[in-house]
Amino acid sequence: MKVCKFGGTSMATAESIRQIETIIQSDSQRKYVVVSAPGKRFKGDTKVTDLLYAANAEKEQFGIAGDSIEEIRERFVALANELNLELDMDCYIDKVEEGINCAKTADFAASRGEYLAAILLAEKLGYRFIDAADIIKFKVDGTFDADSTNDLVKELKSIATGIVIPGFYGSLPDNTIKTFSRGGSDITGAIIARGVGATVYENWTDVNGFMITDPTIVKDSKQMEVLSYEELRELSYMGASVLHPDSIFPIKEDGIPINIRNTFEPENKGTLIIADTSEYPKASVVTGIAGRKGNTTISLKKAMMNSELGFGRRVLSVLERYGISFEHMPTGIDTMSIVITEKGLNGIEQAVINDIKNKVAPDNIEVIHSLALIAVVGHGMANQMGTAAKIFAALYEAGINVRMIDQGSSEMNIIIGVEEKDYENAIKAIYYAFFG
Ligand code: ADP
Ligand code: ASP
Ligand code: MG
């Protein structure tokens, strides 16, 4: 049996929902469907999930959700009408509105996009709706409860009909709703795939699979035929937003393949993500290139740092106290740089710097803002002679100044820091150096 997750764009219009129906009907193995909230219909449109967060913010500010709920209502009512469904969408939206207004949480509000989308799609497909709150479980501390969830998901196998499950959320032991982080419907799909023992986890989106690099930067980026779980994790964590980086954890142990597919071009085979890709021929030692803006580097210098016992620990204890996790930490003999997302330092930067100064008395401390990180990823890549030379020659020729280099210990990535203004050009330069 196959688990199929359809993303926000696939759920955005009546036409795309009909397309989902065609895909489901074309293969009787497609029995388990996980669905996202309707996404953007056109450039500049707002995702339903964002409207729901806005509705919750309206409730918090004015005591009652306003315009955003009406926008959501219009979208769902229009979908149900255009698809000729006999669903009282107004009544469902009234209940959602009531829930948001009676002081439920932001997570509750955000989850309702997937909830409504699944009810609608189940009706369209003639499949059974199963609420994610009943099968996806979190522990009291808010972490995902894999064991309880897996036991509950296994029970779905006894249901004879097809099933539609909302992505993105589950419930805490007291039955309140808890969501994964943004893009989390991908994780729900993986959890269901594991629980029901799927032969494949199909992740249907709006591109022909995983591109070697972000197609919004390199328009003609080639498509990957395969990539490994590990490569996927590196690339998606570093910004290749096509799949949530945590999606591999539920399915890794059982080796269930993920197949990224395009709802709008179902004949394309997409990209296959598996544990071991060594049997597939590789066009290049580089599998993919991803990146993201919005990073800050704190660079410390201190003579004899290398022999000062506990230096690193004291610096990191400051980050821990402020609840900051770091992205990278390249070090030299007397230097140490810590790369942190700008979001992580928001509003506390000066306090963190002062605290570090107090703790380790560096000779010099410098903060570099607006750093973009780029990850060049591929198994065994860092071992292959000439790979780094090719990357840096390409950046040099493009006139791009490299601010940071970090070769991860995994031998499968090289991370490069450049100024944000150079980000897109750096991605292009590296892409064409290997795939031009
Ligand atoms: P969904 O709503 O289906 O979950 P997402 O918007 O989360 O879809 O992910 C698909 C988008 O990811 C694509 O439209 C594309 O703009 C973006 N993307 C970023 N990097 C890549 C990449 N390397 N390959 C494919 N798509 C990418
Ligand atoms: N709808 C949620 C989001 O926008 C989850 C998802 O689409 O996977 O983040
Ligand atoms: Mg997504």
Tab-separated table of C-alpha atoms and ligand atoms in Angstrom:
chain	number	residue	atom	x	y	z
A	1	MET	CA	0.000	0.000	0.000
A	2	LYS	CA	1.074	3.552	-0.659
A	3	VAL	CA	0.824	6.644	1.510
A	4	CYS	CA	0.271	9.828	-0.495
A	5	LYS	CA	0.797	13.250	1.021
A	6	PHE	CA	-0.550	16.210	-0.950
A	7	GLY	CA	0.926	19.638	-0.173
A	8	GLY	CA	-0.664	23.063	0.018
A	9	THR	CA	-0.523	23.915	-3.674
A	10	SER	CA	-2.174	20.592	-4.531
A	11	MET	CA	-5.085	21.537	-2.239
A	12	ALA	CA	-5.329	25.192	-3.281
A	13	THR	CA	-7.953	25.096	-6.056
A	14	ALA	CA	-10.893	22.958	-7.173
A	15	GLU	CA	-8.914	22.082	-10.289
A	16	SER	CA	-5.912	20.834	-8.304
A	17	ILE	CA	-8.204	18.802	-6.032
A	18	ARG	CA	-9.697	17.140	-9.118
A	19	GLN	CA	-6.153	16.376	-10.141
A	20	ILE	CA	-5.601	14.686	-6.750
A	21	GLU	CA	-8.690	12.576	-7.384
A	22	THR	CA	-7.332	11.478	-10.771
A	23	ILE	CA	-4.008	10.506	-9.189
A	24	ILE	CA	-5.695	8.529	-6.400
A	25	GLN	CA	-8.058	6.770	-8.778
A	26	SER	CA	-5.270	5.767	-11.142
A	27	ASP	CA	-3.676	3.410	-8.587
A	28	SER	CA	-5.655	1.227	-6.168
A	29	GLN	CA	-2.577	1.050	-3.901
A	30	ARG	CA	-3.069	4.705	-2.990
A	31	LYS	CA	-5.158	4.025	0.070
A	32	TYR	CA	-3.749	6.376	2.710
A	33	VAL	CA	-3.895	10.093	1.971
A	34	VAL	CA	-2.363	12.829	4.132
A	35	VAL	CA	-3.236	16.369	3.306
A	36	SER	CA	-1.994	19.927	3.905
A	37	ALA	CA	-4.075	23.061	4.286
A	38	PRO	CA	-4.739	24.908	1.007
A	39	GLY	CA	-1.655	26.928	0.070
A	40	LYS	CA	-1.133	29.819	-2.312
A	41	ARG	CA	-3.266	29.895	-5.466
A	42	PHE	CA	-1.108	32.540	-7.111
A	43	LYS	CA	1.926	34.680	-6.317
A	44	GLY	CA	1.088	37.001	-3.441
A	45	ASP	CA	-1.797	34.854	-2.162
A	46	THR	CA	-1.925	33.846	1.536
A	47	LYS	CA	-1.761	30.251	2.760
A	48	VAL	CA	-4.753	29.130	4.834
A	49	THR	CA	-2.371	28.267	7.701
A	50	ASP	CA	-1.145	31.874	7.752
A	51	LEU	CA	-4.750	33.113	7.742
A	52	LEU	CA	-5.419	30.895	10.752
A	53	TYR	CA	-2.421	32.252	12.667
A	54	ALA	CA	-3.726	35.735	11.793
A	55	ALA	CA	-7.216	34.809	13.038
A	56	ASN	CA	-5.692	33.703	16.318
A	57	ALA	CA	-3.720	36.960	16.585
A	58	GLU	CA	-6.966	38.911	15.968
A	59	LYS	CA	-8.614	36.953	18.764
A	60	GLU	CA	-5.733	37.753	21.095
A	61	GLN	CA	-5.773	41.432	20.222
A	62	PHE	CA	-9.501	42.139	19.974
A	63	GLY	CA	-11.051	39.226	21.851
A	64	ILE	CA	-12.593	37.855	18.667
A	65	ALA	CA	-11.302	36.568	15.302
A	66	GLY	CA	-12.405	38.763	12.409
A	67	ASP	CA	-11.515	39.243	8.742
A	68	SER	CA	-9.153	36.293	8.486
A	69	ILE	CA	-11.909	33.830	9.410
A	70	GLU	CA	-14.125	35.296	6.704
A	71	GLU	CA	-11.353	34.830	4.132
A	72	ILE	CA	-10.944	31.213	5.209
A	73	ARG	CA	-14.702	30.717	5.026
A	74	GLU	CA	-14.839	32.087	1.492
A	75	ARG	CA	-12.044	29.812	0.333
A	76	PHE	CA	-13.491	26.595	1.735
A	77	VAL	CA	-17.076	27.371	0.760
A	78	ALA	CA	-15.938	28.141	-2.794
A	79	LEU	CA	-13.975	24.884	-2.980
A	80	ALA	CA	-16.928	22.818	-1.735
A	81	ASN	CA	-19.280	24.548	-4.201
A	82	GLU	CA	-16.985	24.237	-7.203
A	83	LEU	CA	-16.485	20.542	-6.428
A	84	ASN	CA	-20.269	20.031	-6.000
A	85	LEU	CA	-19.824	18.576	-2.532
A	86	GLU	CA	-22.745	18.162	-0.194
A	87	LEU	CA	-20.803	19.440	2.784
A	88	ASP	CA	-22.051	22.170	5.075
A	89	MET	CA	-18.728	23.986	5.036
A	90	ASP	CA	-20.238	27.018	6.786
A	91	CYS	CA	-21.127	24.871	9.745
A	92	TYR	CA	-17.589	23.436	9.980
A	93	ILE	CA	-16.097	26.945	9.776
A	94	ASP	CA	-18.497	28.186	12.492
A	95	LYS	CA	-17.135	25.493	14.806
A	96	VAL	CA	-13.537	26.426	13.964
A	97	GLU	CA	-14.338	30.079	14.656
A	98	GLU	CA	-15.927	29.153	17.961
A	99	GLY	CA	-12.875	27.085	18.921
A	100	ILE	CA	-10.488	29.932	18.129
A	101	ASN	CA	-12.626	32.473	19.982
A	102	CYS	CA	-13.012	30.401	23.118
A	103	ALA	CA	-9.364	30.858	24.018
A	104	LYS	CA	-7.898	27.733	22.498
A	105	THR	CA	-4.221	27.863	21.500
A	106	ALA	CA	-2.365	29.118	18.408
A	107	ASP	CA	-1.613	25.466	17.619
A	108	PHE	CA	-5.326	24.689	17.637
A	109	ALA	CA	-6.021	27.558	15.242
A	110	ALA	CA	-3.154	26.641	12.895
A	111	SER	CA	-4.205	22.987	12.733
A	112	ARG	CA	-7.700	23.735	11.425
A	113	GLY	CA	-6.515	24.240	7.836
A	114	GLU	CA	-5.434	20.614	7.583
A	115	TYR	CA	-8.518	19.487	9.519
A	116	LEU	CA	-10.922	21.198	7.100
A	117	ALA	CA	-8.892	20.186	4.043
A	118	ALA	CA	-9.022	16.525	5.068
A	119	ILE	CA	-12.797	16.612	5.635
A	120	LEU	CA	-13.259	18.145	2.208
A	121	LEU	CA	-10.914	15.767	0.394
A	122	ALA	CA	-12.370	12.696	2.140
A	123	GLU	CA	-15.813	13.712	0.860
A	124	LYS	CA	-14.488	14.230	-2.653
A	125	LEU	CA	-12.670	10.889	-2.775
A	126	GLY	CA	-15.327	8.905	-0.910
A	127	TYR	CA	-12.613	7.989	1.629
A	128	ARG	CA	-12.992	7.919	5.393
A	129	PHE	CA	-11.819	10.908	7.454
A	130	ILE	CA	-9.638	10.041	10.448
A	131	ASP	CA	-8.709	12.900	12.766
A	132	ALA	CA	-4.950	13.213	13.345
A	133	ALA	CA	-5.689	14.172	16.976
A	134	ASP	CA	-6.783	10.559	17.559
A	135	ILE	CA	-3.655	8.885	16.198
A	136	ILE	CA	-0.682	11.307	16.246
A	137	LYS	CA	0.391	11.662	19.878
A	138	PHE	CA	2.738	13.995	21.728
A	139	LYS	CA	4.145	13.597	25.252
A	140	VAL	CA	3.461	16.035	28.108
A	141	ASP	CA	6.767	17.805	27.381
A	142	GLY	CA	5.617	18.463	23.809
A	143	THR	CA	7.926	15.967	22.105
A	144	PHE	CA	6.533	13.482	19.612
A	145	ASP	CA	5.442	10.149	21.115
A	146	ALA	CA	6.581	7.715	18.440
A	147	ASP	CA	5.619	4.495	20.227
A	148	SER	CA	2.027	5.383	21.174
A	149	THR	CA	1.496	6.890	17.741
A	150	ASN	CA	2.813	3.868	15.935
A	151	ASP	CA	0.484	1.548	17.876
A	152	LEU	CA	-2.495	3.718	16.952
A	153	VAL	CA	-1.513	4.126	13.297
A	154	LYS	CA	-1.082	0.348	12.922
A	155	GLU	CA	-4.790	-0.024	13.689
A	156	LEU	CA	-5.625	1.857	10.492
A	157	LYS	CA	-4.615	-1.264	8.563
A	158	SER	CA	-7.842	-2.962	9.626
A	159	ILE	CA	-9.954	-0.297	7.903
A	160	ALA	CA	-11.005	-1.563	4.506
A	161	THR	CA	-11.744	1.742	2.798
A	162	GLY	CA	-9.374	4.514	1.787
A	163	ILE	CA	-8.511	7.037	4.488
A	164	VAL	CA	-7.761	10.766	4.538
A	165	ILE	CA	-5.776	12.129	7.498
A	166	PRO	CA	-4.961	15.788	8.140
A	167	GLY	CA	-1.217	16.506	8.299
A	168	PHE	CA	0.715	18.869	10.588
A	169	TYR	CA	-0.868	18.157	13.988
A	170	GLY	CA	-1.693	15.652	16.684
A	171	SER	CA	-2.651	15.864	20.341
A	172	LEU	CA	-1.086	16.074	23.796
A	173	PRO	CA	-2.069	13.696	26.628
A	174	ASP	CA	-4.750	16.185	27.775
A	175	ASN	CA	-6.178	16.074	24.223
A	176	THR	CA	-5.233	19.650	23.327
A	177	ILE	CA	-3.904	20.108	19.815
A	178	LYS	CA	-0.179	20.321	19.134
A	179	THR	CA	1.398	21.005	15.733
A	180	PHE	CA	4.765	20.100	14.271
A	181	SER	CA	6.902	22.969	12.972
A	182	ARG	CA	5.908	24.617	9.678
A	183	GLY	CA	5.792	22.252	6.728
A	184	GLY	CA	5.074	19.436	9.186
A	185	SER	CA	2.503	17.585	7.077
A	186	ASP	CA	5.520	15.918	5.466
A	187	ILE	CA	6.297	14.390	8.885
A	188	THR	CA	2.713	13.151	9.318
A	189	GLY	CA	2.961	11.394	5.948
A	190	ALA	CA	6.154	9.650	7.040
A	191	ILE	CA	4.604	8.586	10.368
A	192	ILE	CA	1.605	7.048	8.594
A	193	ALA	CA	3.904	5.332	6.079
A	194	ARG	CA	5.818	3.684	8.914
A	195	GLY	CA	2.718	2.672	10.884
A	196	VAL	CA	0.898	1.027	8.002
A	197	GLY	CA	4.110	-0.446	6.551
A	198	ALA	CA	3.777	1.361	3.223
A	199	THR	CA	5.748	0.185	0.208
A	200	VAL	CA	6.397	3.810	-0.683
A	201	TYR	CA	5.692	7.245	0.740
A	202	GLU	CA	4.625	9.447	-2.161
A	203	ASN	CA	5.009	13.151	-1.405
A	204	TRP	CA	3.021	15.077	-4.020
A	205	THR	CA	4.009	18.704	-4.472
A	206	ASP	CA	4.286	21.380	-7.162
A	207	VAL	CA	7.698	20.541	-8.663
A	208	ASN	CA	9.070	17.534	-10.545
A	209	GLY	CA	10.916	16.241	-7.501
A	210	PHE	CA	14.066	17.409	-5.826
A	211	MET	CA	16.045	19.769	-8.009
A	212	ILE	CA	19.815	19.963	-7.647
A	213	THR	CA	19.305	23.466	-6.406
A	214	ASP	CA	16.441	25.851	-5.649
A	215	PRO	CA	14.514	26.224	-8.927
A	216	THR	CA	13.559	29.777	-8.016
A	217	ILE	CA	17.274	30.683	-8.255
A	218	VAL	CA	18.439	28.394	-11.066
A	219	LYS	CA	15.405	28.154	-13.355
A	220	ASP	CA	16.798	25.287	-15.424
A	221	SER	CA	18.119	23.323	-12.438
A	222	LYS	CA	18.291	19.632	-13.249
A	223	GLN	CA	16.186	17.152	-11.338
A	224	MET	CA	17.720	14.498	-9.078
A	225	GLU	CA	16.776	10.933	-9.869
A	226	VAL	CA	17.769	9.670	-6.422
A	227	LEU	CA	19.195	10.975	-3.192
A	228	SER	CA	19.892	9.369	0.145
A	229	TYR	CA	18.063	9.981	3.422
A	230	GLU	CA	21.202	11.621	4.797
A	231	GLU	CA	21.661	13.893	1.801
A	232	LEU	CA	18.012	14.856	1.995
A	233	ARG	CA	18.372	15.804	5.631
A	234	GLU	CA	21.413	17.991	4.981
A	235	LEU	CA	19.782	19.703	2.016
A	236	SER	CA	16.366	20.258	3.529
A	237	TYR	CA	17.770	21.460	6.843
A	238	MET	CA	19.881	23.940	4.918
A	239	GLY	CA	16.918	25.357	3.039
A	240	ALA	CA	15.731	23.007	0.273
A	241	SER	CA	12.171	23.458	1.450
A	242	VAL	CA	10.648	20.766	-0.734
A	243	LEU	CA	10.508	18.329	2.185
A	244	HIS	CA	10.623	18.855	5.977
A	245	PRO	CA	14.070	17.798	7.311
A	246	ASP	CA	12.501	15.610	10.024
A	247	SER	CA	10.512	13.531	7.511
A	248	ILE	CA	13.116	10.811	7.326
A	249	PHE	CA	13.114	9.820	10.994
A	250	PRO	CA	9.915	7.749	11.038
A	251	ILE	CA	10.759	5.803	7.867
A	252	LYS	CA	14.527	5.486	8.019
A	253	GLU	CA	14.673	2.340	10.117
A	254	ASP	CA	12.257	0.436	7.896
A	255	GLY	CA	13.879	1.801	4.753
A	256	ILE	CA	10.613	2.997	3.221
A	257	PRO	CA	11.409	4.968	0.052
A	258	ILE	CA	10.081	8.503	-0.359
A	259	ASN	CA	9.037	9.467	-3.851
A	260	ILE	CA	8.661	13.210	-4.476
A	261	ARG	CA	6.097	13.702	-7.234
A	262	ASN	CA	4.454	16.577	-9.073
A	263	THR	CA	0.647	16.753	-8.781
A	264	PHE	CA	0.596	18.870	-11.923
A	265	GLU	CA	2.820	16.512	-13.938
A	266	PRO	CA	2.014	13.043	-12.590
A	267	GLU	CA	3.726	11.278	-15.503
A	268	ASN	CA	7.117	12.511	-14.280
A	269	LYS	CA	8.791	9.837	-12.119
A	270	GLY	CA	9.989	12.456	-9.628
A	271	THR	CA	12.817	11.873	-7.169
A	272	LEU	CA	13.381	8.740	-5.135
A	273	ILE	CA	14.836	9.100	-1.638
A	274	ILE	CA	16.329	5.884	-0.232
A	275	ALA	CA	18.890	4.750	2.326
A	276	ASP	CA	21.672	3.771	-0.058
A	277	THR	CA	22.159	5.320	-3.489
A	278	SER	CA	25.560	3.785	-4.233
A	279	GLU	CA	24.140	1.537	-6.965
A	280	TYR	CA	22.885	4.483	-8.976
A	281	PRO	CA	25.250	6.162	-11.424
A	282	LYS	CA	26.210	9.682	-10.342
A	283	ALA	CA	26.485	12.537	-12.806
A	284	SER	CA	28.606	14.489	-10.369
A	285	VAL	CA	30.211	14.054	-6.979
A	286	VAL	CA	27.844	16.808	-5.821
A	287	THR	CA	24.253	15.670	-5.248
A	288	GLY	CA	22.689	19.003	-4.364
A	289	ILE	CA	23.190	22.600	-3.297
A	290	ALA	CA	20.968	24.392	-0.787
A	291	GLY	CA	21.193	27.427	1.407
A	292	ARG	CA	19.510	30.096	3.431
A	293	LYS	CA	19.930	33.696	4.444
A	294	GLY	CA	19.473	35.189	7.897
A	295	ASN	CA	22.512	34.048	9.863
A	296	THR	CA	24.829	35.875	12.254
A	297	THR	CA	28.406	34.952	13.163
A	298	ILE	CA	30.030	35.726	16.483
A	299	SER	CA	33.803	35.570	15.993
A	300	LEU	CA	36.090	35.365	18.994
A	301	LYS	CA	39.854	35.824	19.096
A	302	LYS	CA	42.068	35.188	22.093
A	303	ALA	CA	45.782	34.476	22.260
A	304	MET	CA	46.465	30.937	23.538
A	305	MET	CA	42.784	30.010	23.242
A	306	ASN	CA	43.844	26.505	22.240
A	307	SER	CA	45.318	25.785	25.646
A	308	GLU	CA	42.718	27.538	27.779
A	309	LEU	CA	40.816	24.646	29.311
A	310	GLY	CA	37.018	25.053	29.235
A	311	PHE	CA	37.014	28.029	26.839
A	312	GLY	CA	34.546	26.427	24.432
A	313	ARG	CA	32.357	25.134	27.217
A	314	ARG	CA	32.062	28.569	28.816
A	315	VAL	CA	31.095	30.181	25.499
A	316	LEU	CA	28.511	27.509	24.785
A	317	SER	CA	27.112	27.712	28.318
A	318	VAL	CA	26.112	31.306	27.506
A	319	LEU	CA	24.191	30.126	24.438
A	320	GLU	CA	22.543	27.414	26.493
A	321	ARG	CA	21.410	29.879	29.128
A	322	TYR	CA	19.672	31.950	26.454
A	323	GLY	CA	18.169	28.858	24.810
A	324	ILE	CA	20.126	29.406	21.581
A	325	SER	CA	21.256	26.487	19.432
A	326	PHE	CA	24.103	27.096	17.017
A	327	GLU	CA	24.360	26.055	13.376
A	328	HIS	CA	28.119	25.793	12.864
A	329	MET	CA	31.264	26.367	14.842
A	330	PRO	CA	34.438	26.566	12.784
A	331	THR	CA	37.532	26.976	14.976
A	332	GLY	CA	41.210	27.900	14.557
A	333	ILE	CA	44.084	27.805	17.019
A	334	ASP	CA	43.226	31.137	18.620
A	335	THR	CA	39.844	31.786	16.998
A	336	MET	CA	36.348	30.453	17.290
A	337	SER	CA	33.304	31.429	15.242
A	338	ILE	CA	29.739	30.540	16.087
A	339	VAL	CA	27.056	30.757	13.445
A	340	ILE	CA	23.537	31.345	14.781
A	341	THR	CA	20.294	32.108	12.978
A	342	GLU	CA	19.322	35.778	13.187
A	343	LYS	CA	15.981	34.679	14.640
A	344	GLY	CA	17.794	32.925	17.501
A	345	LEU	CA	19.524	36.169	18.500
A	346	ASN	CA	16.548	38.454	18.049
A	347	GLY	CA	16.396	40.997	20.884
A	348	ILE	CA	19.105	39.342	22.998
A	349	GLU	CA	22.217	39.865	20.881
A	350	GLN	CA	23.848	42.514	23.060
A	351	ALA	CA	23.133	40.595	26.246
A	352	VAL	CA	24.697	37.456	24.755
A	353	ILE	CA	27.807	39.350	23.611
A	354	ASN	CA	28.245	40.971	27.032
A	355	ASP	CA	27.851	37.645	28.732
A	356	ILE	CA	30.450	35.987	26.486
A	357	LYS	CA	32.856	38.875	27.189
A	358	ASN	CA	32.398	38.359	30.911
A	359	LYS	CA	32.823	34.607	30.730
A	360	VAL	CA	35.948	34.283	28.545
A	361	ALA	CA	37.459	37.796	28.195
A	362	PRO	CA	38.319	37.495	24.490
A	363	ASP	CA	40.934	39.823	22.944
A	364	ASN	CA	38.439	40.598	20.232
A	365	ILE	CA	34.807	39.797	19.543
A	366	GLU	CA	33.177	40.627	16.221
A	367	VAL	CA	29.591	40.165	15.102
A	368	ILE	CA	28.924	39.689	11.396
A	369	HIS	CA	25.300	40.060	10.306
A	370	SER	CA	23.494	39.091	7.100
A	371	LEU	CA	25.413	35.948	6.391
A	372	ALA	CA	23.993	33.452	3.935
A	373	LEU	CA	24.983	29.806	4.333
A	374	ILE	CA	25.313	27.478	1.376
A	375	ALA	CA	25.669	23.715	1.714
A	376	VAL	CA	27.186	21.688	-1.100
A	377	VAL	CA	26.159	18.087	-0.401
A	378	GLY	CA	27.082	14.651	-1.751
A	379	HIS	CA	28.267	11.358	-0.269
A	380	GLY	CA	32.042	11.111	-0.103
A	381	MET	CA	32.312	14.529	-1.703
A	382	ALA	CA	34.620	16.079	0.823
A	383	ASN	CA	37.076	13.219	0.280
A	384	GLN	CA	37.215	13.659	-3.453
A	385	MET	CA	40.184	15.707	-4.511
A	386	GLY	CA	39.419	18.916	-6.331
A	387	THR	CA	35.845	19.370	-5.104
A	388	ALA	CA	36.633	22.257	-2.785
A	389	ALA	CA	38.976	23.767	-5.365
A	390	LYS	CA	36.189	23.753	-7.948
A	391	ILE	CA	33.737	25.428	-5.567
A	392	PHE	CA	36.116	28.172	-4.512
A	393	ALA	CA	37.409	28.804	-8.030
A	394	ALA	CA	33.811	29.275	-9.187
A	395	LEU	CA	33.101	31.706	-6.359
A	396	TYR	CA	36.342	33.585	-7.054
A	397	GLU	CA	35.509	33.918	-10.745
A	398	ALA	CA	32.062	35.235	-9.846
A	399	GLY	CA	33.717	37.878	-7.657
A	400	ILE	CA	32.202	36.500	-4.458
A	401	ASN	CA	33.954	36.916	-1.140
A	402	VAL	CA	33.786	33.815	1.080
A	403	ARG	CA	33.249	34.772	4.729
A	404	MET	CA	33.251	31.326	6.288
A	405	ILE	CA	34.085	27.728	5.410
A	406	ASP	CA	33.091	24.670	7.404
A	407	GLN	CA	33.677	21.157	6.198
A	408	GLY	CA	31.309	19.004	8.214
A	409	SER	CA	32.622	15.882	9.871
A	410	SER	CA	30.216	13.753	7.851
A	411	GLU	CA	32.424	13.984	4.729
A	412	MET	CA	29.326	14.735	2.757
A	413	ASN	CA	29.098	18.488	2.927
A	414	ILE	CA	31.005	21.713	2.636
A	415	ILE	CA	29.325	24.763	4.138
A	416	ILE	CA	30.192	28.182	2.795
A	417	GLY	CA	29.208	31.541	4.289
A	418	VAL	CA	28.782	34.501	1.930
A	419	GLU	CA	27.187	37.911	2.299
A	420	GLU	CA	23.452	37.845	1.679
A	421	LYS	CA	23.747	40.130	-1.334
A	422	ASP	CA	25.949	37.476	-2.999
A	423	TYR	CA	23.727	34.506	-2.118
A	424	GLU	CA	21.891	33.924	-5.402
A	425	ASN	CA	25.009	34.479	-7.513
A	426	ALA	CA	27.003	32.112	-5.333
A	427	ILE	CA	24.379	29.357	-5.764
A	428	LYS	CA	24.417	29.881	-9.530
A	429	ALA	CA	28.226	29.885	-9.702
A	430	ILE	CA	28.519	26.599	-7.789
A	431	TYR	CA	25.677	24.968	-9.727
A	432	TYR	CA	27.149	25.791	-13.138
A	433	ALA	CA	30.660	24.760	-12.024
A	434	PHE	CA	29.379	21.198	-11.475
A	435	PHE	CA	26.383	20.952	-13.797
A	436	GLY	CA	26.886	23.712	-16.378
B	1	ADP	P1	4.102	21.661	-0.463
B	1	ADP	O1	3.104	22.747	-0.233
B	1	ADP	O2	3.678	20.700	-1.522
B	1	ADP	O3	4.524	20.999	0.803
B	1	ADP	P2	6.486	23.275	-0.504
B	1	ADP	O4	6.221	24.665	-0.931
B	1	ADP	O5	6.659	23.016	0.939
B	1	ADP	O6	5.363	22.356	-1.131
B	1	ADP	O7	7.777	22.710	-1.258
B	1	ADP	C1	7.897	22.780	-2.673
B	1	ADP	C2	8.710	24.015	-3.052
B	1	ADP	O8	10.051	23.877	-2.593
B	1	ADP	C3	8.882	24.212	-4.532
B	1	ADP	O9	7.786	24.894	-5.105
B	1	ADP	C4	10.190	25.015	-4.638
B	1	ADP	O10	9.936	26.399	-4.796
B	1	ADP	C5	10.838	24.825	-3.281
B	1	ADP	N1	12.224	24.313	-3.379
B	1	ADP	C6	13.302	24.822	-2.722
B	1	ADP	N2	14.394	24.116	-3.015
B	1	ADP	C7	14.022	23.134	-3.872
B	1	ADP	C8	14.705	22.074	-4.524
B	1	ADP	N3	16.011	21.868	-4.360
B	1	ADP	N4	13.996	21.262	-5.330
B	1	ADP	C9	12.683	21.433	-5.512
B	1	ADP	N5	11.979	22.414	-4.926
B	1	ADP	C10	12.630	23.265	-4.107
B	2	ASP	N1	0.040	23.959	6.567
B	2	ASP	C1	1.245	23.881	7.345
B	2	ASP	C2	2.218	24.969	6.946
B	2	ASP	O1	1.871	25.824	6.148
B	2	ASP	C3	1.872	22.518	7.282
B	2	ASP	C4	2.250	22.028	5.899
B	2	ASP	O2	1.859	22.607	4.899
B	2	ASP	O3	2.953	21.008	5.826
B	2	ASP	O4	3.301	25.027	7.463
B	3	MG	MG	5.895	21.574	2.288
